[in-house]
PDB file of C-alpha atoms in Angstrom:
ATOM      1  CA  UNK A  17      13.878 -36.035  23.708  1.00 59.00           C
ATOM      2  CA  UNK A  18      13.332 -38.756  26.345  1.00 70.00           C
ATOM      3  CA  UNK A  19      12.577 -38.285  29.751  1.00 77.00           C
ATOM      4  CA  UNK A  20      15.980 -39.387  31.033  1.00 79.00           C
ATOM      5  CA  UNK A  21      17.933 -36.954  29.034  1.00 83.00           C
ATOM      6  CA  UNK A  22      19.072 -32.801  29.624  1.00 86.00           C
ATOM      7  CA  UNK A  23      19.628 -31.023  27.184  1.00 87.00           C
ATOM      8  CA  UNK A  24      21.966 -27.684  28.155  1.00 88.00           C
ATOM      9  CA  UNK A  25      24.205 -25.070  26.734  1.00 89.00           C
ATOM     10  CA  UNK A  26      27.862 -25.818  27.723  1.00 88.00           C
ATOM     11  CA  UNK A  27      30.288 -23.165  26.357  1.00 85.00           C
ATOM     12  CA  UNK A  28      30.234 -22.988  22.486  1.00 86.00           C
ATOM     13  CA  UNK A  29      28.747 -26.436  23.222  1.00 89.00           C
ATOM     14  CA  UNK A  30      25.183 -28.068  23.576  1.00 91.00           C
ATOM     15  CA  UNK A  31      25.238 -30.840  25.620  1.00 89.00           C
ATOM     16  CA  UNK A  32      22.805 -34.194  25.890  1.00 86.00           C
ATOM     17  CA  UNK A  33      22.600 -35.782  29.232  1.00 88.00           C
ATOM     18  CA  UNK A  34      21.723 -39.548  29.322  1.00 85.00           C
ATOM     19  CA  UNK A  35      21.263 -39.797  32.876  1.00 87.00           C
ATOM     20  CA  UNK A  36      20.245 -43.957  32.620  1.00 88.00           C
ATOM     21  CA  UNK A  37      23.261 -44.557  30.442  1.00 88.00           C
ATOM     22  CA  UNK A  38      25.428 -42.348  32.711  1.00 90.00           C
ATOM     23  CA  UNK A  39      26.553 -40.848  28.983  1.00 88.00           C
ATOM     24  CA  UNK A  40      26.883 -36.887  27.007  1.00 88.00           C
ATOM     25  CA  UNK A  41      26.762 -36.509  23.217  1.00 87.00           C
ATOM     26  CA  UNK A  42      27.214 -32.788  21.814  1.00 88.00           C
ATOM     27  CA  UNK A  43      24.916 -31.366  19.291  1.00 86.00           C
ATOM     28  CA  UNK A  44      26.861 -30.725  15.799  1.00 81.00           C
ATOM     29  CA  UNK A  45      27.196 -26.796  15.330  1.00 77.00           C
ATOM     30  CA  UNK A  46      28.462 -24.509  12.737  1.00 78.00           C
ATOM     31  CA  UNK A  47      32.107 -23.273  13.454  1.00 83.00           C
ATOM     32  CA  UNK A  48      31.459 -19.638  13.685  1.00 82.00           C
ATOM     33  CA  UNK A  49      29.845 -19.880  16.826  1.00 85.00           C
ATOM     34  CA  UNK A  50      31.089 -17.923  19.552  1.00 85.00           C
ATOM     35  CA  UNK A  51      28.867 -19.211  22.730  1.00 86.00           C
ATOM     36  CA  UNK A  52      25.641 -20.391  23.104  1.00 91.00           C
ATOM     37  CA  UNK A  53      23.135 -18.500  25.618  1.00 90.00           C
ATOM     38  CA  UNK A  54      20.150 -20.911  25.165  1.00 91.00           C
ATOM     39  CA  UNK A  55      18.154 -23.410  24.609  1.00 93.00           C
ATOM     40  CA  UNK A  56      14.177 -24.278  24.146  1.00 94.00           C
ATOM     41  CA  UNK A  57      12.408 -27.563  23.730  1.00 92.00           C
ATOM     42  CA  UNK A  58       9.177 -27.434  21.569  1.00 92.00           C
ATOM     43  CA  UNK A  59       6.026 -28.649  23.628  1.00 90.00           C
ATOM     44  CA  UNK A  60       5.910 -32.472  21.391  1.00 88.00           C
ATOM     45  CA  UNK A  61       9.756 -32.497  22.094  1.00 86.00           C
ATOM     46  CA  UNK A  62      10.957 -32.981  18.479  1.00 88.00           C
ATOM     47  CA  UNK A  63      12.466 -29.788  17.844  1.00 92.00           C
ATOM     48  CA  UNK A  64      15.166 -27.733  19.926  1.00 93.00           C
ATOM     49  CA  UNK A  65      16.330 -24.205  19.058  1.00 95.00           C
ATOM     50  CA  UNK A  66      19.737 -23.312  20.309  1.00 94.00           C
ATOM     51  CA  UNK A  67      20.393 -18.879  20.803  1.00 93.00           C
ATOM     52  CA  UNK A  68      23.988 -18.825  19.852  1.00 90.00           C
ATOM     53  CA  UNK A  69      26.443 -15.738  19.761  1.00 84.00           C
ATOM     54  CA  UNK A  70      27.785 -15.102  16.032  1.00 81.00           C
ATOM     55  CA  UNK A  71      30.688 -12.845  15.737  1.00 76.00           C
ATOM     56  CA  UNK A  72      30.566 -10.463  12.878  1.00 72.00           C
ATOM     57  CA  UNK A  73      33.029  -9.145  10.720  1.00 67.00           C
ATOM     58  CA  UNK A  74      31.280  -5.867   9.663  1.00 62.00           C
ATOM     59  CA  UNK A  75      31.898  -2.439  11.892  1.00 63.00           C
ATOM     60  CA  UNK A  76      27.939  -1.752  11.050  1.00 54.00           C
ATOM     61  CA  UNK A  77      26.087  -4.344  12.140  1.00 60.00           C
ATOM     62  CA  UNK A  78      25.486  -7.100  14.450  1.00 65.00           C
ATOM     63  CA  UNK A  79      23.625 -10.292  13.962  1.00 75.00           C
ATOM     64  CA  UNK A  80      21.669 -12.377  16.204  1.00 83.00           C
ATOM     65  CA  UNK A  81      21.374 -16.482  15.552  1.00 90.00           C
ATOM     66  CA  UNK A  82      19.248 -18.915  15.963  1.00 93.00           C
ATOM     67  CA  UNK A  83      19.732 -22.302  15.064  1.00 93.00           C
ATOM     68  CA  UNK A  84      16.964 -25.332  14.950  1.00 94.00           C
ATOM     69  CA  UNK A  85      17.592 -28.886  15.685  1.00 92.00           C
ATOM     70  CA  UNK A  86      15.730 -31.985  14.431  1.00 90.00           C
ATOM     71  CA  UNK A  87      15.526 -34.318  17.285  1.00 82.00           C
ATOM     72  CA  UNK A  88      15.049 -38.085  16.697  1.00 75.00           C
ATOM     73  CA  UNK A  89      15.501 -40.420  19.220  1.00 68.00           C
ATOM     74  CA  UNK A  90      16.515 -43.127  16.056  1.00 72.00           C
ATOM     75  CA  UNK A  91      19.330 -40.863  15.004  1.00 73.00           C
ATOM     76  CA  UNK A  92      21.713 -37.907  15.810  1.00 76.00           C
ATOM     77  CA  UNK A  93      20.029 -34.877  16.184  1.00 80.00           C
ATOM     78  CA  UNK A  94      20.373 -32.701  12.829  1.00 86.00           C
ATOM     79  CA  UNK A  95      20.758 -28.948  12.253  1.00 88.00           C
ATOM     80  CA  UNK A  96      17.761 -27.841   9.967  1.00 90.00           C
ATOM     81  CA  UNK A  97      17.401 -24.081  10.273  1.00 92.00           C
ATOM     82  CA  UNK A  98      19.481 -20.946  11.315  1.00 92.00           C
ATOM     83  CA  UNK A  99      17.210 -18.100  11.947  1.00 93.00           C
ATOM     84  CA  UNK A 100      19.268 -14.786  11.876  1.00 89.00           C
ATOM     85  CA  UNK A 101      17.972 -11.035  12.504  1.00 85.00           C
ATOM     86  CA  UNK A 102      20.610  -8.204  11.958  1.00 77.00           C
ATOM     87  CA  UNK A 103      20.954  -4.745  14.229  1.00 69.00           C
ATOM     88  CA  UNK A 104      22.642  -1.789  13.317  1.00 63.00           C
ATOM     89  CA  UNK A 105      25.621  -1.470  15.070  1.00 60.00           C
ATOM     90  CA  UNK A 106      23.936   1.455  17.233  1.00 58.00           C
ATOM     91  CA  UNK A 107      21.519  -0.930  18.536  1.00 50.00           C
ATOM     92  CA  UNK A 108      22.563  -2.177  21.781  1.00 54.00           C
ATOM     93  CA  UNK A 109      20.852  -5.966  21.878  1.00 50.00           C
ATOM     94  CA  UNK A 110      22.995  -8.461  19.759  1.00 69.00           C
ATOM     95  CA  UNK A 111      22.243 -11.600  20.991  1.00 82.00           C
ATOM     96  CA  UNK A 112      19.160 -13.608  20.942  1.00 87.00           C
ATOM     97  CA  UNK A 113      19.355 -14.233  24.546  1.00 89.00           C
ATOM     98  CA  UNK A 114      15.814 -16.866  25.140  1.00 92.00           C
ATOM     99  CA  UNK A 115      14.046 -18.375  22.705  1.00 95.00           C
ATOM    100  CA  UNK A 116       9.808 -20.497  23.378  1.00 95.00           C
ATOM    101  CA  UNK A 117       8.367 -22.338  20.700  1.00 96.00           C
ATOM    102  CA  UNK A 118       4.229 -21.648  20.287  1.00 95.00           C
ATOM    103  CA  UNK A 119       2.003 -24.348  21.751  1.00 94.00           C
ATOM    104  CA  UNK A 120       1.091 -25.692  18.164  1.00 93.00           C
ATOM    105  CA  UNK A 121       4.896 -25.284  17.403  1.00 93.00           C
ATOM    106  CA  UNK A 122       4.769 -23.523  14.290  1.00 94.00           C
ATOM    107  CA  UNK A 123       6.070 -20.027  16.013  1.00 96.00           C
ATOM    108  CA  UNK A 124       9.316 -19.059  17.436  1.00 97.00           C
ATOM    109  CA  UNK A 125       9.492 -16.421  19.541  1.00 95.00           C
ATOM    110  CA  UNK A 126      13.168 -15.307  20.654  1.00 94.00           C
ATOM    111  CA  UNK A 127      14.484 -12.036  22.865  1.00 90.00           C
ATOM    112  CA  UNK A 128      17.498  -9.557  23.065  1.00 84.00           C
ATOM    113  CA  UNK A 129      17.798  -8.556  26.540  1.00 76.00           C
ATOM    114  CA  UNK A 130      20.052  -5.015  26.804  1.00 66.00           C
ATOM    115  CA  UNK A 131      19.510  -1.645  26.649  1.00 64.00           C
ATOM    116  CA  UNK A 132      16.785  -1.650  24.140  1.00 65.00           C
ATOM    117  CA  UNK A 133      15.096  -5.201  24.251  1.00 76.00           C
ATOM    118  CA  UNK A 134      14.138  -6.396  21.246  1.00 83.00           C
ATOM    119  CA  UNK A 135      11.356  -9.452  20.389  1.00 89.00           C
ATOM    120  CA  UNK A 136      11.671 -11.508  16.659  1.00 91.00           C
ATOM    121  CA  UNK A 137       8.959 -14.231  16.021  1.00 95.00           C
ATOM    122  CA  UNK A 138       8.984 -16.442  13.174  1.00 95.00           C
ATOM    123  CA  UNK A 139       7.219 -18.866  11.210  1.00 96.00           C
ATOM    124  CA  UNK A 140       9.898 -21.038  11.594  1.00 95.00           C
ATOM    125  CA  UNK A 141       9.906 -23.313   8.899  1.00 93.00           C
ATOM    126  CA  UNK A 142       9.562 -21.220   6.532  1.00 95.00           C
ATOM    127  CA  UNK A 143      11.939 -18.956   7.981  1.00 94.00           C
ATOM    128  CA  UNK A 144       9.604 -16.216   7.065  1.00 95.00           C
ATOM    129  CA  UNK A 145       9.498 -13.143  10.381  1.00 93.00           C
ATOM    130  CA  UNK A 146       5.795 -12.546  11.244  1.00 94.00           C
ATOM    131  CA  UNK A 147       6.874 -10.043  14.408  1.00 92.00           C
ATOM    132  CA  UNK A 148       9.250  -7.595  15.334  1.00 87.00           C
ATOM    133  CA  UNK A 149       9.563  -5.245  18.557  1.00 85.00           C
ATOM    134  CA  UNK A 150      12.444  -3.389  19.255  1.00 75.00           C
ATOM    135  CA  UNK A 151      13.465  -0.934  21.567  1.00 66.00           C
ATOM    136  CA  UNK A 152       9.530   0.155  22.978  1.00 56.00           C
ATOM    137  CA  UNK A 153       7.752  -2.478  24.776  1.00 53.00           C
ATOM    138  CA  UNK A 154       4.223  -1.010  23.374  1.00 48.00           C
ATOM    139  CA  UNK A 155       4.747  -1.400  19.974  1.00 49.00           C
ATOM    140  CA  UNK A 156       4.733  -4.303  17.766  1.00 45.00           C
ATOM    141  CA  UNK A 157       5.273  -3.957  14.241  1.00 47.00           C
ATOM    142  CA  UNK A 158       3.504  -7.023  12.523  1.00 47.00           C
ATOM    143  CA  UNK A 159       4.608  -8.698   9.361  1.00 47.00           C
ATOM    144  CA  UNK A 160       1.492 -10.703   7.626  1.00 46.00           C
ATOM    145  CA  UNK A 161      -0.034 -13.088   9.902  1.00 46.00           C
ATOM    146  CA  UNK A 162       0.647 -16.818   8.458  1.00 46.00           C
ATOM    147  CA  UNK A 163      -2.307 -18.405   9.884  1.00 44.00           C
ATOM    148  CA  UNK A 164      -5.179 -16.443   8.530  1.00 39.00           C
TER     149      UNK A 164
END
């Protein structure tokens, strides 16, 4: 994204700031969504990922979402991945409520804040989880590591 833009959740919205043209565009996002609570740039600014609250229909679970966006400063920016962990319904976090990208940007790291905290990182375009801490800060439990 280029230097004169913003980009910043607005509602069930994310917004694009164009502060030299004075102009806002909205990202394009699936219907379901109830709010979105975030946003994070990736370090080469190509890639955003957007923490968005998901109602869901099922009395024992609920699910957190994620969703990535292609930026392009040639085109509109494009919805290429939705992330999504589920909790049990017991669990208190539900939404993802930050989200940071890795240096290299291969890694996304995002956070429940609430009662229990909980920390999902993926390999993102694979979609494959590499991470998961919930509830205890000290332990980690550690899919396969992708990069060895």
């Amino acid at each position: 994204i280029e230097e004169s833009k913003l980009v910043l959740p607005v509602g069930r919205h994310v917004a694009v700031q164009d502060f030299y043209s004075q102009s806002m565009s909205f990202l394009p996002h699936p219907s379901n969504v109830e709010t979105v609570l975030s946003v994070a740039c990736d370090v080469k600014k190509r890639n955003i990922a957007v923490c968005e609250r998901v109602p869901v229909d099922s009395e024992n679970a609920v699910m957190a979402q994620v969703s990535i966006y292609k930026l392009d400063s040639k085109a509109a920016p494009k919805r290429t991945k939705t992330l999504t962990h589920v909790f049990d319904a017991s669990d208190s976090p539900n939404d993802f409520n930050h989200a940071a990208f890795s240096r290299d940007g291969r890694l996304l790291a995002c956070c429940s804040c609430g009662h229990d905290p909980a920390i999902v990182v993926w390999d993102w375009k694979s979609s494959k989880r590499v991470a998961l801490s919930e509830g205890d800060q000290h332990k980690v439990k550690q899919s396969k590591n992708p990069h060895s």
